[in-house]
Structures are given as structure tokens and as C-alpha cells.
Short mmCIF file of C-alpha atoms and ligand atoms in Angstrom, two decimals:
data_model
loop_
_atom_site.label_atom_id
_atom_site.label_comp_id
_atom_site.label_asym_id
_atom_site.label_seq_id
_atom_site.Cartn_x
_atom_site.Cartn_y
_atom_site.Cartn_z
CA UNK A 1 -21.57 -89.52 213.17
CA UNK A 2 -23.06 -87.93 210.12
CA UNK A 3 -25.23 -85.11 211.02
CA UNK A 4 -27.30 -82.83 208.43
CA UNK A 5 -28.25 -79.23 208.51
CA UNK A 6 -31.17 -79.81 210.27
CA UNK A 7 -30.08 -81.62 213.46
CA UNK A 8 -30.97 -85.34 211.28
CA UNK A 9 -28.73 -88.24 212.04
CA UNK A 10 -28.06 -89.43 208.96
CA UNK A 11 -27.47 -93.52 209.57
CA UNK A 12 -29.23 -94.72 206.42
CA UNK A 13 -27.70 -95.51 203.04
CA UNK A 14 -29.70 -96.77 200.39
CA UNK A 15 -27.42 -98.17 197.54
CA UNK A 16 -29.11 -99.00 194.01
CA UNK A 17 -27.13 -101.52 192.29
CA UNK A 18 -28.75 -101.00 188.96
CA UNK A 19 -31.22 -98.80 187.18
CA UNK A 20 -32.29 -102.16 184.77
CA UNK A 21 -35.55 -103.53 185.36
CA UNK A 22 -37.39 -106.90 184.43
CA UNK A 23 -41.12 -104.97 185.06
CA UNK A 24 -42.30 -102.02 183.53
CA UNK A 25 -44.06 -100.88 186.43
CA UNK A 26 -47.07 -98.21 185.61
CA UNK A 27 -45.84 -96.12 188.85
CA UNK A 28 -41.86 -96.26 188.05
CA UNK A 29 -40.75 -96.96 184.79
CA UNK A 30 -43.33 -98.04 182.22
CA UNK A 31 -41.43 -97.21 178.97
CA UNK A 32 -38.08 -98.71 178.98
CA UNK A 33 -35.49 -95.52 179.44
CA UNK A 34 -34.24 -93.84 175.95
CA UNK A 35 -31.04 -94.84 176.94
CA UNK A 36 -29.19 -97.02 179.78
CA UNK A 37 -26.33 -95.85 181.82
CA UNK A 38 -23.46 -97.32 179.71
CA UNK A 39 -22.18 -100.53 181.69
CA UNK A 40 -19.17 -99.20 181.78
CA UNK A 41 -19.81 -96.46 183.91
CA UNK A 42 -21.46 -98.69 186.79
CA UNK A 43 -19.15 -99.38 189.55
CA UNK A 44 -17.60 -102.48 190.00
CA UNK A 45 -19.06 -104.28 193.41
CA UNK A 46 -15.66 -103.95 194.78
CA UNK A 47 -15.62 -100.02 194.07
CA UNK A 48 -19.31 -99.87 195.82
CA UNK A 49 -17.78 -101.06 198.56
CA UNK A 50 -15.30 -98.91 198.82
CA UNK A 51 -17.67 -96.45 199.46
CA UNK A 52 -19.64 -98.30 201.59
CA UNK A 53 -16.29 -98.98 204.37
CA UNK A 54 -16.22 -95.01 203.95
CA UNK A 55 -20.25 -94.81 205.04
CA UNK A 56 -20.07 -97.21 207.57
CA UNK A 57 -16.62 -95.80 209.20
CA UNK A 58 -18.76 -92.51 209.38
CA UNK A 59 -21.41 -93.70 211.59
CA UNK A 60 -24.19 -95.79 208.93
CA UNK A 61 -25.89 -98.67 210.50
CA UNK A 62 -28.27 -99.23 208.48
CA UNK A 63 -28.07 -100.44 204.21
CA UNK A 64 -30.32 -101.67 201.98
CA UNK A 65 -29.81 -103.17 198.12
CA UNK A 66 -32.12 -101.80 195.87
CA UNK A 67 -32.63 -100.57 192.03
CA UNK A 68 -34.03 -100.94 189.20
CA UNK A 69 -34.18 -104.65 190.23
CA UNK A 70 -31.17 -105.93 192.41
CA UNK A 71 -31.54 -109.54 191.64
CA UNK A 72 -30.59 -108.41 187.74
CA UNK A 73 -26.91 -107.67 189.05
CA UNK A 74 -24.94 -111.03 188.73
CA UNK A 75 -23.07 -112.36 191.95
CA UNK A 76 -25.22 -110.13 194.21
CA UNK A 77 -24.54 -112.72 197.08
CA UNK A 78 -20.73 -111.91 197.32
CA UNK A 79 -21.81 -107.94 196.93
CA UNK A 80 -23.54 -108.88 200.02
CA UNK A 81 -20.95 -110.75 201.71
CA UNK A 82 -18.41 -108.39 201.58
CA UNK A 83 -20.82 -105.97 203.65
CA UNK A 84 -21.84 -108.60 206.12
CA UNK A 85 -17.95 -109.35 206.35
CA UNK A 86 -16.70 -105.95 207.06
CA UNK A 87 -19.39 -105.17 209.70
CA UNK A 88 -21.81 -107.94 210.60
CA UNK A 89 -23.62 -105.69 213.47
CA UNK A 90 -25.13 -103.90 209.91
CA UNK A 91 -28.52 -103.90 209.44
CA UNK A 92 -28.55 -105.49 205.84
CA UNK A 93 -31.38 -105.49 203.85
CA UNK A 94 -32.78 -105.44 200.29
CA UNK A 95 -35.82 -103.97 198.53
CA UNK A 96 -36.84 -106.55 195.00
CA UNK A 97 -39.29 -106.79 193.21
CA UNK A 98 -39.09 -110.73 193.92
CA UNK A 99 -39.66 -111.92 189.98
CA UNK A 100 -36.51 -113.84 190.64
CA UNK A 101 -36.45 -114.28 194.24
CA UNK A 102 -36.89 -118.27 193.93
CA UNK A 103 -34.21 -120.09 193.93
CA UNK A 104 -31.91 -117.37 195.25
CA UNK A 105 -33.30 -116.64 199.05
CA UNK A 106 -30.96 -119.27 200.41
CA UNK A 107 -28.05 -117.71 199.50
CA UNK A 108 -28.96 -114.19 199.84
CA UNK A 109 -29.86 -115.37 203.63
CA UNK A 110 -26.64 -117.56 203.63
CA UNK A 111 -24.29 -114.20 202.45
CA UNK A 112 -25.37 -111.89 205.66
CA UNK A 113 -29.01 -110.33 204.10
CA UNK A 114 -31.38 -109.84 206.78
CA UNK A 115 -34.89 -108.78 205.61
CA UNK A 116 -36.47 -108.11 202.13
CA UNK A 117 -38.89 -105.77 201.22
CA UNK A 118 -41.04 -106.91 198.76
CA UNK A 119 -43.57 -105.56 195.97
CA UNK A 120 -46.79 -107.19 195.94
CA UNK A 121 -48.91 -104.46 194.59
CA UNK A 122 -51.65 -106.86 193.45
CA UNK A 123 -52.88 -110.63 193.52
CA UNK A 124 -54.48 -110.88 190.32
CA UNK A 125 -52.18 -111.66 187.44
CA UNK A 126 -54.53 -109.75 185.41
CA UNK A 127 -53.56 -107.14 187.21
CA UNK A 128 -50.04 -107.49 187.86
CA UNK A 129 -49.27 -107.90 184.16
CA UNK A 130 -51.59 -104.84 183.67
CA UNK A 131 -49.04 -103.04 186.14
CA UNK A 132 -45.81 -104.38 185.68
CA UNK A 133 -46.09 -104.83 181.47
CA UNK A 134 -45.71 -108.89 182.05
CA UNK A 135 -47.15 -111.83 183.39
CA UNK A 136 -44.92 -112.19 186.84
CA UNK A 137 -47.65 -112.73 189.56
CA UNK A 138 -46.86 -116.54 190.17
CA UNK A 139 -42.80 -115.90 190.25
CA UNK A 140 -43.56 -113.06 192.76
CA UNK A 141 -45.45 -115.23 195.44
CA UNK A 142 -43.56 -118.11 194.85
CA UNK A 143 -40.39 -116.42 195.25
CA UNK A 144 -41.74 -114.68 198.36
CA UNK A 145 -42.57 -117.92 199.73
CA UNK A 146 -38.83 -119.65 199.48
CA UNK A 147 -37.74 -116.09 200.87
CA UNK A 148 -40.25 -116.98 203.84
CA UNK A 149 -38.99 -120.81 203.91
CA UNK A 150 -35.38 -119.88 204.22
CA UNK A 151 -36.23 -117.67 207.23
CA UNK A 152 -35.76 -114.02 205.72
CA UNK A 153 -37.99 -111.28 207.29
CA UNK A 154 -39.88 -110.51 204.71
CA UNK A 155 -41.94 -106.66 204.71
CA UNK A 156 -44.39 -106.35 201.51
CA UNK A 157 -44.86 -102.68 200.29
CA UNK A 158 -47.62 -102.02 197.73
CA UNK A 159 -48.80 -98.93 196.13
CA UNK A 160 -52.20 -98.22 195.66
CA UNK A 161 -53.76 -96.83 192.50
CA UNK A 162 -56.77 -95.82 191.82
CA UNK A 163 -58.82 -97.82 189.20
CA UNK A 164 -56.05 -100.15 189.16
CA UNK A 165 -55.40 -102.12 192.61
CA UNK A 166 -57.02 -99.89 195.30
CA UNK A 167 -59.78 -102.56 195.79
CA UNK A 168 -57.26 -104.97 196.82
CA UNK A 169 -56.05 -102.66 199.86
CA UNK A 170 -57.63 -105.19 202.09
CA UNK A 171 -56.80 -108.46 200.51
CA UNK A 172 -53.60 -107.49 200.18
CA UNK A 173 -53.05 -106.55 203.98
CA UNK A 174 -54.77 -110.40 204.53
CA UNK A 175 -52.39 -112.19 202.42
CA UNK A 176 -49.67 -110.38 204.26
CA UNK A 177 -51.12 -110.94 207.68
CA UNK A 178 -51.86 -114.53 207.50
CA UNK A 179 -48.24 -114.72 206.74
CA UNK A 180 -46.29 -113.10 209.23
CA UNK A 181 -45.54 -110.37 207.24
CA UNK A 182 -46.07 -106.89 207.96
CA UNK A 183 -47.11 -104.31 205.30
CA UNK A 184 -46.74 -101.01 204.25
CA UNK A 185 -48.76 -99.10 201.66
CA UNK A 186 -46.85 -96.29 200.05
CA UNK A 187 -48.70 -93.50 198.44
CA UNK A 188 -48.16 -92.95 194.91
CA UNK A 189 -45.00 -90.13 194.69
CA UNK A 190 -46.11 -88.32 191.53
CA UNK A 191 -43.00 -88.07 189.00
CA UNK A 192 -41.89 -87.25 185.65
CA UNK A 193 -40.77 -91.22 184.50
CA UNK A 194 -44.29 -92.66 185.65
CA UNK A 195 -47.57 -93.28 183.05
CA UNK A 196 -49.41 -90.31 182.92
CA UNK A 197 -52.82 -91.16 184.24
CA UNK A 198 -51.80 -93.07 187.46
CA UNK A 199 -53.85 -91.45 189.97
CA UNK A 200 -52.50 -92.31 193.32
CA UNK A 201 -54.74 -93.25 197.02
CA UNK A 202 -54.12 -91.02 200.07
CA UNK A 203 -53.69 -92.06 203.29
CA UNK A 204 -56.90 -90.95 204.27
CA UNK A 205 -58.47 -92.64 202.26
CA UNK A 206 -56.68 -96.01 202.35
CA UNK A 207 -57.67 -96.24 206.05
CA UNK A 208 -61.15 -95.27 204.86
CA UNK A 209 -60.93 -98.61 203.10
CA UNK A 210 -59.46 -100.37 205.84
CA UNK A 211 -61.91 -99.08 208.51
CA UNK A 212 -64.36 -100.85 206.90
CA UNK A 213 -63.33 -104.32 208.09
CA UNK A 214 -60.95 -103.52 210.70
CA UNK A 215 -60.71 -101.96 213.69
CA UNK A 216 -57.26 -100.30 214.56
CA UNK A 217 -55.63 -97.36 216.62
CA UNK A 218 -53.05 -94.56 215.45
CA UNK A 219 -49.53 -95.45 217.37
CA UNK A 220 -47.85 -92.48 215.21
CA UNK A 221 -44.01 -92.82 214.23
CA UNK A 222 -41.70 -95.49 215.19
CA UNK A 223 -37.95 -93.81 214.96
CA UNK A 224 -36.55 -93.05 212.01
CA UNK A 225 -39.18 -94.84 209.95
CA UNK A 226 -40.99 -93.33 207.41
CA UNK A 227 -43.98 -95.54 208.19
CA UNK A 228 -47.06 -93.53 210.23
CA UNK A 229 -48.16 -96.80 211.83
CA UNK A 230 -51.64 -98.55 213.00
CA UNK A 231 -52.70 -101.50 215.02
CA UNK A 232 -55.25 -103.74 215.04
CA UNK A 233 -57.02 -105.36 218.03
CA UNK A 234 -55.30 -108.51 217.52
CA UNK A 235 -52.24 -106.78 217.58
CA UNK A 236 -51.29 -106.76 213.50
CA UNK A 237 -49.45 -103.77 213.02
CA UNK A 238 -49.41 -101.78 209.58
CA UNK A 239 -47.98 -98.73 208.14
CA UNK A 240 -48.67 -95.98 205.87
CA UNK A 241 -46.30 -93.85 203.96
CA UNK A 242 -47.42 -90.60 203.36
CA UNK A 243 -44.39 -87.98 201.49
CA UNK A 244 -47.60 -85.81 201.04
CA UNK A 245 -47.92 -84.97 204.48
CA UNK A 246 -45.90 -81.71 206.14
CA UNK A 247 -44.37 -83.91 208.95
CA UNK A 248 -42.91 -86.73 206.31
CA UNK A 249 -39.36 -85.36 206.54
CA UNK A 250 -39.22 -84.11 209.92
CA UNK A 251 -36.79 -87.78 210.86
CA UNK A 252 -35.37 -88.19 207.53
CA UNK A 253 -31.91 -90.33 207.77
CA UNK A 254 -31.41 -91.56 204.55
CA UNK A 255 -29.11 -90.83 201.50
CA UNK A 256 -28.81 -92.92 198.41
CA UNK A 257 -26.00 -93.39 196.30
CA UNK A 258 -27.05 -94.99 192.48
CA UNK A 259 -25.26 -97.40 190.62
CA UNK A 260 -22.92 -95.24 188.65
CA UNK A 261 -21.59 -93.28 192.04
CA UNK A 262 -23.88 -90.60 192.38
CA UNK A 263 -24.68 -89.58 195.78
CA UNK A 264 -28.09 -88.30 196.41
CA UNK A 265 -29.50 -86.59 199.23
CA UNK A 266 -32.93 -86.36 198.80
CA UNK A 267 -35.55 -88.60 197.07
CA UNK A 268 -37.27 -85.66 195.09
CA UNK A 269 -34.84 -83.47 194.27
CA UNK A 270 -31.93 -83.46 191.30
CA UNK A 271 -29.48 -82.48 193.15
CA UNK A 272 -26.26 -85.19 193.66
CA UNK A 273 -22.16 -85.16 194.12
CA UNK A 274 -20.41 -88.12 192.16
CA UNK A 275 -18.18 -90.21 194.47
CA UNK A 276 -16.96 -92.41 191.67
CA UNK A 277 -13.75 -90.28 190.72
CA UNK A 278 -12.80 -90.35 194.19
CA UNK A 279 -13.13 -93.94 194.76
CA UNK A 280 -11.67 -95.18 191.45
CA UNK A 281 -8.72 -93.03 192.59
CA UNK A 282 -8.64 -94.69 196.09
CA UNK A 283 -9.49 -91.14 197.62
CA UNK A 284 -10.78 -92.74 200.49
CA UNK A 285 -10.33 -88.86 202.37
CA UNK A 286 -11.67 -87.30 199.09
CA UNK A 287 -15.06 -89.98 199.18
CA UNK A 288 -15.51 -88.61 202.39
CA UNK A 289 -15.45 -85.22 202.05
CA UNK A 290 -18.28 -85.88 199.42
CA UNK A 291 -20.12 -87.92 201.74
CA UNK A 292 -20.14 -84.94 204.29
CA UNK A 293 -21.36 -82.66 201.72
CA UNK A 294 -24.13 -84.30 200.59
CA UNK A 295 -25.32 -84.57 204.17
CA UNK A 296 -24.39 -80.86 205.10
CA UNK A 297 -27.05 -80.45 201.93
CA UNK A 298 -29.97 -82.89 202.95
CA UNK A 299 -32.71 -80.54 201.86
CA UNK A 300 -35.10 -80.02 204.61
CA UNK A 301 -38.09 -81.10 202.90
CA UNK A 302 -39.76 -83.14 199.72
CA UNK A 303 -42.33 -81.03 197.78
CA UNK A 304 -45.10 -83.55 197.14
CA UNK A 305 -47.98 -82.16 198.70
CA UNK A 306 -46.87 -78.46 197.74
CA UNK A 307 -49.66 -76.66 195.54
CA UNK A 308 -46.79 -75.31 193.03
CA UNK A 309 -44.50 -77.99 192.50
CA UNK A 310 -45.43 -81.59 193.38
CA UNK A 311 -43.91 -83.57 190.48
CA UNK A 312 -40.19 -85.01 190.83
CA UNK A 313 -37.65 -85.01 187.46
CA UNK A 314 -36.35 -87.87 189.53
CA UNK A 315 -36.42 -91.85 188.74
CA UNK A 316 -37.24 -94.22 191.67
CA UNK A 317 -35.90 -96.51 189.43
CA UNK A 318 -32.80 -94.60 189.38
CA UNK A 319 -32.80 -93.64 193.32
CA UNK A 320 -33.67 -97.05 194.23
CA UNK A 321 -37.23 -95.49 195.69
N1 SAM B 401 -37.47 -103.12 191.90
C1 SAM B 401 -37.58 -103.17 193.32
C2 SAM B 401 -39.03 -103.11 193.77
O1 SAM B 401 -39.87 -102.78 192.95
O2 SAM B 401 -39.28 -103.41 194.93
C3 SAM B 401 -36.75 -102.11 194.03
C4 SAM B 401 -36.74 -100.72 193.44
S1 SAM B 401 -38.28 -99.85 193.55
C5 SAM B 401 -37.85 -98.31 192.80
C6 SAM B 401 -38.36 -99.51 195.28
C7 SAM B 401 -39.72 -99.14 195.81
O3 SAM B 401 -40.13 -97.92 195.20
C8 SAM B 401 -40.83 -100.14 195.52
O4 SAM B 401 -41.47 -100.49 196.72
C9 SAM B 401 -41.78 -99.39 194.63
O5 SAM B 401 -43.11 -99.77 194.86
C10 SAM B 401 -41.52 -97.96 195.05
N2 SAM B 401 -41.90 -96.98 194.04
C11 SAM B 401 -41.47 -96.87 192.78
N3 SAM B 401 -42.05 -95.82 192.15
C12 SAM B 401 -42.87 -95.25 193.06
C13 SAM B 401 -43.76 -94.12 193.04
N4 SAM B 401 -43.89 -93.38 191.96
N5 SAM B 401 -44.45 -93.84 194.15
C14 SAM B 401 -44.31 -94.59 195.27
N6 SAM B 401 -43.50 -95.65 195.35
C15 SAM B 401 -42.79 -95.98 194.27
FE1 SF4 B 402 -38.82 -102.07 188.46
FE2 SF4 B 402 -39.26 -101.76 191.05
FE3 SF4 B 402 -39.57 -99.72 189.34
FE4 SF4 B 402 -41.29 -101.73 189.28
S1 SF4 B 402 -40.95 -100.34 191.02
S2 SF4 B 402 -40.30 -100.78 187.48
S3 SF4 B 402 -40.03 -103.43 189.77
S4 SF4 B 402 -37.68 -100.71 189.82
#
């Protein structure tokens, strides 16, 4: 079992498979990057795997795909086959932006994936091309739908911004609803890569949205999840993440490791160990020790919400969010 510093439990790995993206999200990456990690310092599938066998041997139960945008890596499937394979008990899921969701939900569902988390941060395609630089609203929903055809659990996250989308709050949490889907709105994390005038919604004041239609009770935490959750009176239950509040990091499990090997243990912070050397070298006792490391050095907590220092230097589209 992989414990931290801080008496965490550490049964979460997030694994970005690229830092590419097809949008040009406002909130994550809207230039494109001066420069791409060079292809040829990714690691292979077979090498991410590697490390993954090491994670899950440790004691993690629990790993999700993400990026940049996952569905950009080619024979993402067999990626996720290989997982499924070594361990089917894993809880396997994926975070996508869903632009090319249709077409590939069957297989995705077919290689061992068992829930997506999707963006929908708006329905307007006015909107959505004002937020992710293109026109992608229709390939979104539609590929959300096929994901909801083919039986995937499907969990929408959207982040709202004020000016932008924050009047949507509510349609947004309908469109969800009447499909089964539950939703979570994240607050905006304020960092270094994103446009310089996005002005993010707090909790507080999403609910004060909400609470204008609905009526709904605090249930608190649920585990390890990030989420603060609500219900309503007809039993529709959504969540808020708030990294701004002193409590956010309190049941912190996760660590990410990007697509060129870096192993990261906190969202905010710089700080990472490389586990590529060790892996291309079939170090399998050396990948550990790094692994260990990382989680002896989970920080205790984010600084969002700290007077002095609430901007990251880190990419979400380089942590995978
Ligand atoms: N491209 C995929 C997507 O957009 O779902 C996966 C990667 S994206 C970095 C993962 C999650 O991070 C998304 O839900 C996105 O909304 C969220 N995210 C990105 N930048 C963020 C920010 N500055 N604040 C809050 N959430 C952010
Ligand atoms: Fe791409 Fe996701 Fe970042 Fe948007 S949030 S730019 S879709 S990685």
C-alpha cells in the first residue's frame, strides 16, 4: 500500500497520454505551447505500462487516461487493453474532451474502459468555439451520445466562467440530468498557461445560481472524491469542486505521471521525479523506488485560495487536470 506523509492512501494514478490538444481551451491551453515535447521522448504504450504493473503491484486501484486529449494518441484501445488485461478488478476510466468520441466508444467500452468524464462546458456553439478556439459543439454531444449508446458511464465536468458560460450553470446540470449523467462543476484553478482575463465562479456562488431553481441538501464528501456533493429532492445528485477551499486536500489520493515519464505529486506544484530512465532500463525495483518517493513527498496542500501565492506554473494540459 502506498502511503504519503500525511497518513493519505495514495490508490489513484492519473496517467496523461499526451500534452497535444485538438481545442484551445480559454481555461487550459489557449495559445498552442512554444514548443511540444519532442515525440521522441513520449513513452511508448508498452513502457507506460511498465510503470503502470509497478503502480498497481503497489496497491493502485484506481486509473484514469487523460491529457492534452487522449483520443489524439493512436491505438488508445490496446493502451487500454493491456490495463484491463493485467488487472480487470481496476477501476479504468478516462477524462476527453469527447471531439472525437464518435465512432470510438464501442471499442474503448469493448477494450476494458469503464466510465468517461466528459467536458461539456457549454451548449451554445457560439460559445464553445468562443472557448475552445473551434467550432466542436455538435462532435462533443454527438460523441457523448454513442458513449451513452454503447453503455459507458458517462460523468460531465464543466467549468464555469464568468461572462463566458456561468449562465448556463443550470442548463447545463438539465442536459446532464435528463440523461443519466451526473455532473460536476469544477472551479476555475487559476494558472500561468490559461488566457489572462478568465475570471473563474466560486462555489458559493454557483449554488447561488442553482438555488434559484432547485432545491437541494449538503451530503459533504463521498471518500476519496474531490467532489463536495448536493442532492436534490428527486434524488439527482451533483458535485462541486472547490481546490480553493482549506479542506480540498485533506483526502487527496492521487499522483499523476505525464506522457514523457514524469511523476507528479501534486496538481499545483512543479515539483516531479522522472521514471522513464528506470523503465526504459527495465528497473522495475528502481521505478519503484521513484514511485515511493514521490508519495513520501505528496505536499500536504494546493495553494489556490492562499492570499500570497494562488497561481500554478503548472499545465493541466500537461498534468492531465
Ligand atoms: N482534454 C480532456 C478534457 O478536456 O476533458 C482531458 C484533459 S483536461 C486538462 C482535464 C480536466 O481539466 C477537464 O475537465 C478540464 O475542464 C479541467 N481543467 C483544465 N484546466 C483547468 C483549470 N484551469 N481549472 C479547472 N479545471 C481545468
Ligand atoms: Fe484540451 Fe482538455 Fe485543456 Fe481543453 S481542457 S485545452 S480540451 S486538454
Amino acid at each position: 500500500m502506498l502511503i504519503d506523509s500525511y497518513d493519505r492512501v495514495v490508490d489513484y494514478l492519473r496517467v496523461s497520454v499526451t500534452e497535444r490538444c485538438n481545442f484551445r481551451c480559454q481555461y487550459c491551453m489557449p495559445e498552442k505551447p512554444f514548443s511540444w515535447v519532442p515525440k521522441e521522448n513520449l513513452l511508448t504504450f508498452e513502457e507506460l505500462f511498465e510503470f503502470i504493473k509497478v503502480a498497481i503491484d503497489e496497491g493502485v486501484k484506481k486509473i484514469r487516461i487523460t491529457g492534452g486529449e487522449p483520443l489524439l494518441r493512436e491505438d488508445l484501445d490496446k493502451f487500454i487493453k493491456m490495463i484491463y488485461e493485467y488487472e480487470p478488478s481496476i477501476d479504468l476510466a478516462m477524462t476527453t474532451n469527447a471531439f472525437l468520441l464518435k465512432g470510438a466508444a464501442q471499442r474503448l467500452k469493448d477494450a476494458g474502459l469503464k466510465r468517461i468524464n466528459v467536458s461539456i462546458d457549454t451548449l451554445k456553439p457560439e460559445v464553445a468555439q468562443a472557448i475552445a478556439g473551434k467550432d466542436v459543439l455538435k462532435n462533443v454531444l454527438d460523441g457523448v451520445q454513442e458513449a451513452l449508446q454503447v453503455g459507458l458511464k458517462v460523468k460531465v465536468n464543466m467549468v464555469p466562467m464568468k461572462n463566458i458560460n456561468a449562465d448556463e450553470i443550470i442548463d447545463v446540470l438539465e442536459y446532464s440530468k435528463e440523461r443519466g449523467m451526473s455532473i460536476r462543476f469544477i472551479e476555475y484553478m487559476e494558472n500561468r498557461f490559461a488566457k489572462a482575463d478568465v475570471l473563474g465562479v466560486k462555489s458559493q456562488e454557483i449554488l447561488a445560481i442553482l438555488r434559484q431553481k432547485y432545491a437541494f441538501e449538503d451530503e459533504g464528501f463521498d471518500g476519496a472524491s474531490p467532489s463536495h456533493y448536493y442532492r436534490m429532492k428527486d434524488g439527482y445528485r451533483f458535485g462541486i469542486i472547490e481546490p480553493h477551499e482549506d479542506d480540498f486536500c485533506k483526502k487527496c489520493n492521487r499522483i499523476r505521471l505525464t506522457a514523457e515519464g514524469n511523476l507528479i505529486p501534486c496538481l499545483y506544484f512543479d515539483e516531479a521525479m522522472s521514471i522513464a530512465e528506470s523503465i526504459k532500463a527495465g528497473d522495475i525495483k528502481g521505478a519503484a523506488a521513484v514511485l515511493k518517493e514521490v508519495v513520501r513527498t505528496k505536499p500536504e496542500k494546493n495553494r489556490w485560495g492562499t492570499e500570497d501565492d494562488e497561481v500554478s506554473n503548472r499545465a493541466f494540459y500537461e498534468t492531465g487536470g
